[in-house]
Amino acid sequence: LEAKEEFSHKTLAMDVMRPRRSDPPLTVITQDSMTVEDVETIINETTYSGYPVVVSRESQRLVGFVLRRDLIISIENARKKQDGIVSTSIIYFTDHSPPLPPSSPSMLKLRSILDLSPFTVTDQTPMEIVVDIFRKLGLRQCLVTHNGKLLGIITKKDVLKHIAQLANQDPDSILFN
Ligand code: ADP
């Protein structure tokens, strides 16, 4: 097979990542503008294992990745043990707290639970390479970007489903691909 021809048939990260074209957008957390209540709503209304943290919804610049279970534990602890943490408290993952009026409630710093360098690939990365990275690095999930902007996520289960689909393909079509 010509290497070039083979490439044109390849499944790319963008074909496997979530959300799909028709899906609602990725559920993300902003780095310094959501309240405890906002994040609790996300935790209650979704079941994802984790959430990308972005600079802002408009920018979609990736800051890191936070696990659902770490968020639940940290917020529960803060509500119990940290003075002044209420539903309207701002959660921030940045080094310094965002500037807010003096009358605002105490803020909750959660930088310590943020994975600051989650694995990322671009949307054009062939799935063959993504599968290899998942295997070799033992990843649970990988984020997908385009021009530095967050676009989607691929979990280990998404990769396993993709592999299963390839295996179920009609042998003839594999032969001629
Ligand atoms: P798993 O793939 O093991 O079930 P999750 O529950 O985290 O893990 O993800 C379920 C599905 O939702 C996957 O297809 C994944 O790509 C997608 N997904 C994961 N995290 C998010 C998120 N924050 N926003 C939108 N979709 C997500």
mmCIF file of C-alpha atoms and ligand atoms in Angstrom:
data_model
loop_
_atom_site.group_PDB
_atom_site.id
_atom_site.type_symbol
_atom_site.label_atom_id
_atom_site.label_comp_id
_atom_site.label_asym_id
_atom_site.label_seq_id
_atom_site.Cartn_x
_atom_site.Cartn_y
_atom_site.Cartn_z
ATOM 1 C CA LEU A 1 0.000 0.000 0.000
ATOM 2 C CA GLU A 2 1.069 3.537 -0.705
ATOM 3 C CA ALA A 3 1.683 5.266 2.609
ATOM 4 C CA LYS A 4 -0.167 8.349 1.366
ATOM 5 C CA GLU A 5 -3.237 6.426 0.258
ATOM 6 C CA GLU A 6 -3.363 4.521 3.499
ATOM 7 C CA PHE A 7 -3.294 7.790 5.410
ATOM 8 C CA SER A 8 -6.388 9.140 3.659
ATOM 9 C CA HIS A 9 -8.497 6.248 4.994
ATOM 10 C CA LYS A 10 -7.331 6.548 8.552
ATOM 11 C CA THR A 11 -9.619 7.340 11.426
ATOM 12 C CA LEU A 12 -8.508 10.509 13.201
ATOM 13 C CA ALA A 13 -8.831 11.595 16.827
ATOM 14 C CA MET A 14 -11.649 13.943 15.804
ATOM 15 C CA ASP A 15 -13.715 10.973 14.543
ATOM 16 C CA VAL A 16 -13.568 9.189 17.903
ATOM 17 C CA MET A 17 -13.584 12.054 20.424
ATOM 18 C CA ARG A 18 -16.646 13.311 22.301
ATOM 19 C CA PRO A 19 -18.703 15.364 21.852
ATOM 20 C CA ARG A 20 -19.906 14.169 18.457
ATOM 21 C CA ARG A 21 -21.120 16.844 16.065
ATOM 22 C CA SER A 22 -24.737 16.526 17.242
ATOM 23 C CA ASP A 23 -23.911 16.244 20.975
ATOM 24 C CA PRO A 24 -24.075 19.067 23.499
ATOM 25 C CA PRO A 25 -20.665 20.710 24.060
ATOM 26 C CA LEU A 26 -17.978 19.302 26.333
ATOM 27 C CA THR A 27 -18.686 19.869 30.036
ATOM 28 C CA VAL A 28 -15.884 22.112 31.266
ATOM 29 C CA ILE A 29 -15.067 24.071 34.409
ATOM 30 C CA THR A 30 -13.644 27.594 34.170
ATOM 31 C CA GLN A 31 -10.466 28.377 36.105
ATOM 32 C CA ASP A 32 -11.712 31.249 38.267
ATOM 33 C CA SER A 33 -15.337 32.182 37.652
ATOM 34 C CA MET A 34 -17.604 29.341 38.770
ATOM 35 C CA THR A 35 -19.241 29.139 42.190
ATOM 36 C CA VAL A 36 -19.354 26.117 44.496
ATOM 37 C CA GLU A 37 -22.990 25.756 43.474
ATOM 38 C CA ASP A 38 -22.149 25.871 39.734
ATOM 39 C CA VAL A 39 -19.649 23.051 40.151
ATOM 40 C CA GLU A 40 -21.975 21.025 42.392
ATOM 41 C CA THR A 41 -24.636 21.296 39.669
ATOM 42 C CA ILE A 42 -22.177 19.918 37.102
ATOM 43 C CA ILE A 43 -21.272 17.055 39.458
ATOM 44 C CA ASN A 44 -24.950 16.267 40.032
ATOM 45 C CA GLU A 45 -26.076 16.535 36.425
ATOM 46 C CA THR A 46 -23.246 14.595 34.760
ATOM 47 C CA THR A 47 -21.462 11.340 35.533
ATOM 48 C CA TYR A 48 -18.136 11.969 33.759
ATOM 49 C CA SER A 49 -14.988 10.831 35.576
ATOM 50 C CA GLY A 50 -13.406 14.232 35.053
ATOM 51 C CA TYR A 51 -13.685 17.720 33.614
ATOM 52 C CA PRO A 52 -11.276 19.840 31.619
ATOM 53 C CA VAL A 53 -10.540 23.194 33.258
ATOM 54 C CA VAL A 54 -10.362 26.128 30.827
ATOM 55 C CA VAL A 55 -9.384 29.806 31.092
ATOM 56 C CA SER A 56 -12.893 30.849 30.071
ATOM 57 C CA ARG A 57 -15.768 29.453 28.031
ATOM 58 C CA GLU A 58 -15.046 31.991 25.268
ATOM 59 C CA SER A 59 -11.340 31.155 24.986
ATOM 60 C CA GLN A 60 -11.580 27.360 25.488
ATOM 61 C CA ARG A 61 -7.869 27.465 26.411
ATOM 62 C CA LEU A 62 -6.974 24.343 28.346
ATOM 63 C CA VAL A 63 -5.582 24.842 31.869
ATOM 64 C CA GLY A 64 -5.771 21.290 33.220
ATOM 65 C CA PHE A 65 -7.979 18.358 34.123
ATOM 66 C CA VAL A 66 -9.786 17.673 37.384
ATOM 67 C CA LEU A 67 -11.174 14.319 38.506
ATOM 68 C CA ARG A 68 -14.796 14.154 39.580
ATOM 69 C CA ARG A 69 -13.983 12.268 42.781
ATOM 70 C CA ASP A 70 -11.343 14.837 43.848
ATOM 71 C CA LEU A 71 -13.836 17.662 43.256
ATOM 72 C CA ILE A 72 -16.520 15.933 45.348
ATOM 73 C CA ILE A 73 -14.162 15.263 48.276
ATOM 74 C CA SER A 74 -12.595 18.744 48.229
ATOM 75 C CA ILE A 75 -15.900 20.615 48.094
ATOM 76 C CA GLU A 76 -17.427 18.423 50.814
ATOM 77 C CA ASN A 77 -14.403 18.991 53.054
ATOM 78 C CA ALA A 78 -14.325 22.728 52.425
ATOM 79 C CA ARG A 79 -18.028 23.107 53.193
ATOM 80 C CA LYS A 80 -17.525 21.251 56.502
ATOM 81 C CA LYS A 81 -14.163 22.525 57.656
ATOM 82 C CA GLN A 82 -13.299 25.773 55.885
ATOM 83 C CA ASP A 83 -14.744 28.991 57.312
ATOM 84 C CA GLY A 84 -16.911 31.077 55.020
ATOM 85 C CA ILE A 85 -17.286 28.572 52.158
ATOM 86 C CA VAL A 86 -20.867 28.812 50.878
ATOM 87 C CA SER A 87 -22.763 28.044 47.660
ATOM 88 C CA THR A 88 -21.843 31.440 46.213
ATOM 89 C CA SER A 89 -18.108 31.085 46.965
ATOM 90 C CA ILE A 90 -15.971 31.294 43.833
ATOM 91 C CA ILE A 91 -13.787 28.244 43.106
ATOM 92 C CA TYR A 92 -10.408 29.041 41.578
ATOM 93 C CA PHE A 93 -7.660 26.823 40.152
ATOM 94 C CA THR A 94 -5.224 29.692 39.458
ATOM 95 C CA ASP A 95 -2.178 30.600 41.557
ATOM 96 C CA HIS A 96 -3.801 33.750 42.871
ATOM 97 C CA SER A 97 -7.434 34.427 43.662
ATOM 98 C CA PRO A 98 -9.347 36.506 41.099
ATOM 99 C CA PRO A 99 -10.032 40.123 42.124
ATOM 100 C CA LEU A 100 -13.507 40.348 43.658
ATOM 101 C CA PRO A 101 -15.343 43.027 45.659
ATOM 102 C CA PRO A 102 -14.474 42.985 49.400
ATOM 103 C CA SER A 103 -18.030 41.959 50.298
ATOM 104 C CA SER A 104 -17.766 38.660 48.361
ATOM 105 C CA PRO A 105 -17.786 35.366 50.297
ATOM 106 C CA SER A 106 -14.524 33.459 50.922
ATOM 107 C CA MET A 107 -13.103 31.798 47.833
ATOM 108 C CA LEU A 108 -12.132 28.147 47.512
ATOM 109 C CA LYS A 109 -8.701 27.396 46.062
ATOM 110 C CA LEU A 110 -8.566 23.972 44.366
ATOM 111 C CA ARG A 111 -5.277 24.230 42.475
ATOM 112 C CA SER A 112 -3.850 21.275 44.404
ATOM 113 C CA ILE A 113 -6.287 18.794 42.803
ATOM 114 C CA LEU A 114 -5.709 20.056 39.245
ATOM 115 C CA ASP A 115 -3.646 17.957 36.830
ATOM 116 C CA LEU A 116 -1.747 20.772 35.112
ATOM 117 C CA SER A 117 -0.453 18.695 32.212
ATOM 118 C CA PRO A 118 -3.154 16.335 31.005
ATOM 119 C CA PHE A 119 -2.211 14.414 27.873
ATOM 120 C CA THR A 120 -3.438 16.087 24.679
ATOM 121 C CA VAL A 121 -3.425 15.300 20.959
ATOM 122 C CA THR A 122 -4.606 17.407 18.039
ATOM 123 C CA ASP A 123 -7.830 16.548 16.227
ATOM 124 C CA GLN A 124 -5.845 15.409 13.156
ATOM 125 C CA THR A 125 -3.835 12.747 15.030
ATOM 126 C CA PRO A 126 -4.412 9.284 13.481
ATOM 127 C CA MET A 127 -6.220 6.942 15.911
ATOM 128 C CA GLU A 128 -3.470 4.380 15.357
ATOM 129 C CA ILE A 129 -1.114 6.734 17.196
ATOM 130 C CA VAL A 130 -3.703 7.575 19.859
ATOM 131 C CA VAL A 131 -4.232 3.861 20.577
ATOM 132 C CA ASP A 132 -0.483 3.399 20.860
ATOM 133 C CA ILE A 133 -0.176 6.297 23.322
ATOM 134 C CA PHE A 134 -3.033 4.941 25.459
ATOM 135 C CA ARG A 135 -1.350 1.536 25.580
ATOM 136 C CA LYS A 136 2.164 2.772 26.251
ATOM 137 C CA LEU A 137 1.321 5.455 28.797
ATOM 138 C CA GLY A 138 -1.615 3.667 30.411
ATOM 139 C CA LEU A 139 -3.852 6.721 29.932
ATOM 140 C CA ARG A 140 -7.394 6.934 31.306
ATOM 141 C CA GLN A 141 -8.277 9.855 29.047
ATOM 142 C CA CYS A 142 -6.738 12.216 26.551
ATOM 143 C CA LEU A 143 -7.890 15.703 25.549
ATOM 144 C CA VAL A 144 -8.211 16.787 21.927
ATOM 145 C CA THR A 145 -7.260 20.295 20.783
ATOM 146 C CA HIS A 146 -7.317 22.315 17.571
ATOM 147 C CA ASN A 147 -5.142 25.429 17.246
ATOM 148 C CA GLY A 148 -4.589 25.369 20.982
ATOM 149 C CA LYS A 149 -8.296 25.318 21.754
ATOM 150 C CA LEU A 150 -9.960 22.477 23.603
ATOM 151 C CA LEU A 151 -12.224 20.491 21.284
ATOM 152 C CA GLY A 152 -12.984 17.144 22.911
ATOM 153 C CA ILE A 153 -12.023 14.167 25.007
ATOM 154 C CA ILE A 154 -11.234 10.515 24.331
ATOM 155 C CA THR A 155 -11.475 8.051 27.250
ATOM 156 C CA LYS A 156 -9.957 4.618 27.522
ATOM 157 C CA LYS A 157 -13.427 3.155 26.938
ATOM 158 C CA ASP A 158 -13.843 5.252 23.760
ATOM 159 C CA VAL A 159 -10.556 3.769 22.512
ATOM 160 C CA LEU A 160 -11.643 0.218 23.373
ATOM 161 C CA LYS A 161 -14.949 0.737 21.510
ATOM 162 C CA HIS A 162 -13.041 2.045 18.507
ATOM 163 C CA ILE A 163 -10.803 -1.039 18.504
ATOM 164 C CA ALA A 164 -13.853 -3.332 18.796
ATOM 165 C CA GLN A 165 -15.466 -1.564 15.839
ATOM 166 C CA LEU A 166 -12.365 -2.081 13.709
ATOM 167 C CA ALA A 167 -12.372 -5.784 14.597
ATOM 168 C CA ASN A 168 -16.042 -6.109 13.557
ATOM 169 C CA GLN A 169 -15.479 -4.516 10.183
ATOM 170 C CA ASP A 170 -16.131 -6.572 7.129
ATOM 171 C CA PRO A 171 -12.814 -8.375 6.382
ATOM 172 C CA ASP A 172 -13.042 -7.347 2.695
ATOM 173 C CA SER A 173 -13.218 -3.680 3.579
ATOM 174 C CA ILE A 174 -10.177 -4.041 5.819
ATOM 175 C CA LEU A 175 -8.329 -5.793 3.003
ATOM 176 C CA PHE A 176 -9.030 -3.008 0.546
ATOM 177 C CA ASN A 177 -8.533 -0.092 2.919
HETATM 178 P P1 ADP B 1 -16.024 6.146 30.326
HETATM 179 O O1 ADP B 1 -15.672 6.403 28.901
HETATM 180 O O2 ADP B 1 -15.072 5.217 30.997
HETATM 181 O O3 ADP B 1 -17.481 5.785 30.540
HETATM 182 P P2 ADP B 1 -16.647 8.807 31.353
HETATM 183 O O4 ADP B 1 -17.852 8.471 32.197
HETATM 184 O O5 ADP B 1 -15.734 9.859 31.905
HETATM 185 O O6 ADP B 1 -15.752 7.546 31.123
HETATM 186 O O7 ADP B 1 -17.138 9.254 29.921
HETATM 187 C C1 ADP B 1 -18.317 8.789 29.297
HETATM 188 C C2 ADP B 1 -18.396 9.351 27.870
HETATM 189 O O8 ADP B 1 -18.499 10.779 27.923
HETATM 190 C C3 ADP B 1 -17.157 9.067 27.020
HETATM 191 O O9 ADP B 1 -17.570 8.760 25.703
HETATM 192 C C4 ADP B 1 -16.339 10.347 27.050
HETATM 193 O O10 ADP B 1 -15.659 10.581 25.835
HETATM 194 C C5 ADP B 1 -17.390 11.418 27.311
HETATM 195 N N1 ADP B 1 -16.883 12.454 28.259
HETATM 196 C C6 ADP B 1 -16.004 12.300 29.274
HETATM 197 N N2 ADP B 1 -15.812 13.450 29.950
HETATM 198 C C7 ADP B 1 -16.604 14.376 29.356
HETATM 199 C C8 ADP B 1 -16.879 15.773 29.597
HETATM 200 N N3 ADP B 1 -16.293 16.447 30.596
HETATM 201 N N4 ADP B 1 -17.771 16.403 28.765
HETATM 202 C C9 ADP B 1 -18.379 15.720 27.762
HETATM 203 N N5 ADP B 1 -18.164 14.424 27.488
HETATM 204 C C10 ADP B 1 -17.296 13.745 28.264
#
